[in-house]
Amino acid sequence: MARFQPMDPTEALHRVKALVQTEPDFRAIGSDSQVRPETLQWVGQLAALIDAMKLIKEGVELGVAEGKLVSSQGSAGGAQIRAVLYKVLGHAELKAPTAAQGAFVAAGEQVDAYGAIAKILDSAQARLLIVDPYLDATLVTDFLAAAKGAVVLHVLADEGTVKDTLVPAAERWIAQFGSDRPLEVRLAAKRTLHDRLIVVDDKEVWSLTQSIKDFAKRSHAAALKVDDETGALKVAAYCDAWDTATQVA
């Protein structure tokens, strides 16, 4: 009999990253007052991945949490499911090659949150495109200095959800650094941005599970490296979004 082959660590990491990026709203219910079928399908995918990774404890925890979710019609169990998801992410990151890994940051670990994002910013050699609908001054005051000098900094937010503090902070940066550390801020039309991304040198894409302004402040967060094929699609889409956005700083 052929011996069972465990899931490839890189494939496992890519699969759990996809689940993190598509995490549903567990409290949302359908017209029949029951948990939405797509939410249950997502939970089933997580359960299958846990089984394939041979994570027995996490499988038991997920089963208990799913029972709470269903019996409470979405009002309970979601937080426990999310906790299991991030445990699985941690296991996958430990086993995957360094090149495939991302960064998991526990809630409240602000130093680690800065380190995770700063490491990505520092990797750029020519250009950074930062996409986040909810940006505020935190990006400028806390993070942009991590990028190398002369790297072109392009920041894209949503005009409907951007915070009032972003543009004044960007203007102060521009006044101080000018062309030595070039920064430009643009706003896309309302509700046209959904992802939170950092695009490095127009080729490497990192997906953030939370807005930079809130990254890991109140709940666990992760910076996930997007696979090359999906990354190329996102680069093309958000470069187009940048080209059509309105410059505000």
Short mmCIF file of C-alpha atoms in Angstrom, two decimals:
data_model
loop_
_atom_site.label_atom_id
_atom_site.label_comp_id
_atom_site.label_asym_id
_atom_site.label_seq_id
_atom_site.Cartn_x
_atom_site.Cartn_y
_atom_site.Cartn_z
CA MET A 1 0.00 0.00 0.00
CA ALA A 2 1.32 3.44 -0.89
CA ARG A 3 2.28 5.58 2.07
CA PHE A 4 0.24 8.77 2.55
CA GLN A 5 2.18 11.81 1.38
CA PRO A 6 1.75 14.92 3.55
CA MET A 7 0.77 18.19 1.91
CA ASP A 8 3.67 20.14 0.49
CA PRO A 9 4.54 22.92 3.03
CA THR A 10 4.51 25.68 0.42
CA GLU A 11 1.14 24.54 -0.93
CA ALA A 12 -0.26 24.39 2.60
CA LEU A 13 0.91 27.94 3.28
CA HIS A 14 -0.61 29.22 0.05
CA ARG A 15 -3.92 27.54 0.88
CA VAL A 16 -4.15 28.93 4.39
CA LYS A 17 -3.18 32.40 3.09
CA ALA A 18 -6.08 32.18 0.66
CA LEU A 19 -8.42 31.35 3.55
CA VAL A 20 -7.11 34.28 5.59
CA GLN A 21 -7.75 36.63 2.68
CA THR A 22 -11.29 35.31 2.14
CA GLU A 23 -12.36 35.07 5.78
CA PRO A 24 -16.15 35.57 5.88
CA ASP A 25 -18.28 37.65 8.20
CA PHE A 26 -19.28 34.91 10.59
CA ARG A 27 -22.18 36.91 12.04
CA ALA A 28 -23.84 37.42 8.66
CA ILE A 29 -26.92 35.23 8.17
CA GLY A 30 -29.05 34.41 5.16
CA SER A 31 -32.71 35.06 4.51
CA ASP A 32 -33.58 31.88 6.41
CA SER A 33 -31.89 33.26 9.55
CA GLN A 34 -29.15 30.65 9.27
CA VAL A 35 -25.39 30.96 8.75
CA ARG A 36 -24.72 31.62 5.09
CA PRO A 37 -23.86 28.56 2.95
CA GLU A 38 -20.71 30.28 1.67
CA THR A 39 -19.52 30.72 5.26
CA LEU A 40 -20.04 27.03 5.95
CA GLN A 41 -18.23 26.19 2.72
CA TRP A 42 -15.27 28.32 3.86
CA VAL A 43 -15.26 26.54 7.25
CA GLY A 44 -15.32 23.22 5.41
CA GLN A 45 -12.28 24.24 3.39
CA LEU A 46 -10.45 25.15 6.58
CA ALA A 47 -11.41 21.79 8.11
CA ALA A 48 -10.12 19.93 5.05
CA LEU A 49 -6.84 21.82 5.18
CA ILE A 50 -6.44 21.09 8.90
CA ASP A 51 -7.03 17.42 8.16
CA ALA A 52 -4.49 17.43 5.33
CA MET A 53 -1.92 19.10 7.62
CA LYS A 54 -2.59 16.52 10.37
CA LEU A 55 -3.40 19.16 12.99
CA ILE A 56 -5.54 17.10 15.33
CA LYS A 57 -5.96 19.63 18.15
CA GLU A 58 -6.95 22.42 15.74
CA GLY A 59 -9.43 20.06 14.07
CA VAL A 60 -11.17 19.42 17.36
CA GLU A 61 -11.21 23.13 18.21
CA LEU A 62 -12.69 23.99 14.84
CA GLY A 63 -15.42 21.38 15.22
CA VAL A 64 -16.47 22.82 18.57
CA ALA A 65 -16.41 26.39 17.24
CA GLU A 66 -18.41 25.46 14.13
CA GLY A 67 -21.05 23.86 16.35
CA LYS A 68 -21.37 27.11 18.31
CA LEU A 69 -21.56 29.11 15.09
CA VAL A 70 -24.40 27.02 13.67
CA SER A 71 -26.40 26.65 16.88
CA SER A 72 -26.19 30.38 17.66
CA GLN A 73 -27.06 31.42 14.09
CA GLY A 74 -23.77 33.27 13.80
CA SER A 75 -23.75 35.12 17.11
CA ALA A 76 -21.03 32.90 18.65
CA GLY A 77 -18.12 30.79 17.51
CA GLY A 78 -16.65 33.21 14.98
CA ALA A 79 -13.83 34.42 17.22
CA GLN A 80 -12.83 30.84 18.00
CA ILE A 81 -12.80 29.93 14.32
CA ARG A 82 -10.58 32.94 13.61
CA ALA A 83 -8.21 31.87 16.40
CA VAL A 84 -7.96 28.39 14.86
CA LEU A 85 -7.29 29.92 11.45
CA TYR A 86 -4.31 31.89 12.75
CA LYS A 87 -2.96 28.86 14.60
CA VAL A 88 -3.02 26.98 11.31
CA LEU A 89 -1.28 29.90 9.63
CA GLY A 90 1.43 29.77 12.29
CA HIS A 91 1.97 26.04 11.73
CA ALA A 92 2.14 26.54 7.95
CA GLU A 93 4.67 29.37 8.24
CA LEU A 94 6.95 27.31 10.47
CA LYS A 95 7.09 24.48 7.95
CA ALA A 96 7.27 26.47 4.71
CA PRO A 97 10.52 27.64 3.07
CA THR A 98 11.57 31.15 4.09
CA ALA A 99 10.86 32.56 0.62
CA ALA A 100 7.19 31.56 0.89
CA GLN A 101 6.57 32.87 4.38
CA GLY A 102 4.73 35.94 5.51
CA ALA A 103 4.47 37.48 8.96
CA PHE A 104 1.89 36.79 11.67
CA VAL A 105 1.48 39.42 14.38
CA ALA A 106 -0.47 38.74 17.56
CA ALA A 107 -2.97 41.33 18.78
CA GLY A 108 -1.34 44.19 20.67
CA GLU A 109 2.21 43.45 19.52
CA GLN A 110 2.86 46.88 18.03
CA VAL A 111 6.63 46.51 17.81
CA ASP A 112 6.19 43.31 15.81
CA ALA A 113 3.55 45.01 13.67
CA TYR A 114 5.98 47.78 12.78
CA GLY A 115 8.72 45.24 12.08
CA ALA A 116 6.54 43.16 9.76
CA ILE A 117 5.51 46.10 7.58
CA ALA A 118 8.86 47.89 7.77
CA LYS A 119 10.64 44.79 6.49
CA ILE A 120 8.44 44.79 3.38
CA LEU A 121 8.94 48.51 2.78
CA ASP A 122 12.70 48.18 3.18
CA SER A 123 12.85 45.46 0.51
CA ALA A 124 11.94 47.89 -2.29
CA GLN A 125 14.69 49.18 -4.56
CA ALA A 126 12.75 51.50 -6.88
CA ARG A 127 9.02 51.86 -6.13
CA LEU A 128 6.42 51.10 -3.51
CA LEU A 129 2.70 51.20 -4.20
CA ILE A 130 0.74 51.10 -0.96
CA VAL A 131 -2.98 50.44 -1.37
CA ASP A 132 -5.28 50.80 1.63
CA PRO A 133 -8.80 52.31 1.59
CA TYR A 134 -8.60 53.47 5.23
CA LEU A 135 -5.18 55.11 5.49
CA ASP A 136 -4.42 57.88 7.95
CA ALA A 137 -1.30 59.75 9.08
CA THR A 138 0.05 56.59 10.73
CA LEU A 139 1.45 55.40 7.40
CA VAL A 140 3.54 58.56 7.03
CA THR A 141 4.55 59.13 10.65
CA ASP A 142 5.23 55.53 11.66
CA PHE A 143 6.12 53.51 8.56
CA LEU A 144 7.36 55.34 5.47
CA ALA A 145 10.78 56.07 6.97
CA ALA A 146 11.48 52.34 6.75
CA ALA A 147 11.69 52.60 2.95
CA LYS A 148 15.09 53.25 1.43
CA GLY A 149 15.87 56.80 0.35
CA ALA A 150 15.11 57.59 -3.32
CA VAL A 151 12.49 54.82 -3.49
CA VAL A 152 9.39 56.35 -5.10
CA LEU A 153 6.47 56.16 -2.67
CA HIS A 154 3.02 55.93 -4.20
CA VAL A 155 0.08 55.81 -1.78
CA LEU A 156 -3.44 54.97 -2.96
CA ALA A 157 -6.48 55.34 -0.69
CA ASP A 158 -10.24 55.52 -1.19
CA GLU A 159 -11.80 59.00 -1.23
CA GLY A 160 -14.80 57.70 0.66
CA THR A 161 -12.94 56.13 3.58
CA VAL A 162 -9.52 57.81 3.79
CA LYS A 163 -8.92 59.66 7.06
CA ASP A 164 -8.48 63.42 7.15
CA THR A 165 -5.00 63.17 8.68
CA LEU A 166 -3.35 61.44 5.71
CA VAL A 167 -2.97 64.35 3.30
CA PRO A 168 -1.59 66.89 5.84
CA ALA A 169 0.96 64.32 7.01
CA ALA A 170 1.95 63.62 3.41
CA GLU A 171 2.32 67.33 2.71
CA ARG A 172 4.66 67.71 5.69
CA TRP A 173 6.73 64.77 4.38
CA ILE A 174 6.94 66.32 0.92
CA ALA A 175 7.93 69.70 2.37
CA GLN A 176 10.70 68.08 4.40
CA PHE A 177 12.14 65.59 1.92
CA GLY A 178 11.07 66.79 -1.53
CA SER A 179 12.64 64.79 -4.36
CA ASP A 180 15.10 63.06 -2.02
CA ARG A 181 12.31 60.81 -0.78
CA PRO A 182 9.53 61.29 -3.34
CA LEU A 183 5.97 60.74 -2.12
CA GLU A 184 2.68 61.06 -3.98
CA VAL A 185 -0.80 60.38 -2.63
CA ARG A 186 -3.82 59.68 -4.80
CA LEU A 187 -7.45 58.86 -4.03
CA ALA A 188 -9.52 56.35 -5.98
CA ALA A 189 -13.24 56.85 -6.46
CA LYS A 190 -15.48 55.92 -3.54
CA ARG A 191 -15.77 52.21 -2.77
CA THR A 192 -13.49 51.10 -5.59
CA LEU A 193 -10.69 49.81 -3.35
CA HIS A 194 -11.05 46.60 -1.38
CA ASP A 195 -7.59 45.11 -0.94
CA ARG A 196 -4.89 46.29 1.44
CA LEU A 197 -1.65 45.72 -0.43
CA ILE A 198 1.99 46.67 -0.62
CA VAL A 199 3.41 46.27 -4.13
CA VAL A 200 7.22 46.14 -4.18
CA ASP A 201 9.00 47.21 -7.37
CA ASP A 202 5.90 46.43 -9.47
CA LYS A 203 6.40 42.69 -9.09
CA GLU A 204 6.14 41.42 -5.50
CA VAL A 205 2.78 41.79 -3.76
CA TRP A 206 2.02 41.54 -0.06
CA SER A 207 -1.55 41.38 1.22
CA LEU A 208 -2.37 42.81 4.66
CA THR A 209 -5.28 41.34 6.60
CA GLN A 210 -5.95 44.70 8.30
CA SER A 211 -5.52 48.36 7.49
CA ILE A 212 -2.06 49.74 8.29
CA LYS A 213 -3.57 52.23 10.74
CA ASP A 214 -5.01 49.40 12.86
CA PHE A 215 -2.53 46.63 12.08
CA ALA A 216 -2.59 44.15 15.01
CA LYS A 217 -3.84 46.81 17.45
CA ARG A 218 -6.95 44.94 18.57
CA SER A 219 -6.84 41.57 16.80
CA HIS A 220 -4.34 39.25 15.17
CA ALA A 221 -3.02 40.34 11.78
CA ALA A 222 -0.80 39.01 9.03
CA ALA A 223 1.20 40.19 6.05
CA LEU A 224 0.93 37.51 3.36
CA LYS A 225 3.02 37.20 0.24
CA VAL A 226 0.74 36.74 -2.78
CA ASP A 227 1.64 34.00 -5.24
CA ASP A 228 3.29 35.18 -8.46
CA GLU A 229 0.33 34.52 -10.78
CA THR A 230 -2.22 36.31 -8.61
CA GLY A 231 0.32 39.00 -7.81
CA ALA A 232 0.80 39.85 -11.47
CA LEU A 233 -2.95 40.34 -11.86
CA LYS A 234 -3.09 42.60 -8.82
CA VAL A 235 -0.10 44.65 -10.00
CA ALA A 236 -1.82 45.29 -13.33
CA ALA A 237 -5.16 46.12 -11.71
CA TYR A 238 -3.78 48.52 -9.12
CA CYS A 239 -1.35 50.22 -11.47
CA ASP A 240 -4.42 50.99 -13.60
CA ALA A 241 -6.25 52.19 -10.48
CA TRP A 242 -3.30 54.45 -9.68
CA ASP A 243 -3.26 55.92 -13.18
CA THR A 244 -6.94 56.91 -12.96
CA ALA A 245 -6.93 58.16 -9.34
CA THR A 246 -6.90 61.82 -8.28
CA GLN A 247 -3.65 63.27 -6.94
CA VAL A 248 -4.12 65.02 -3.58
CA ALA A 249 -0.50 65.34 -2.35
#
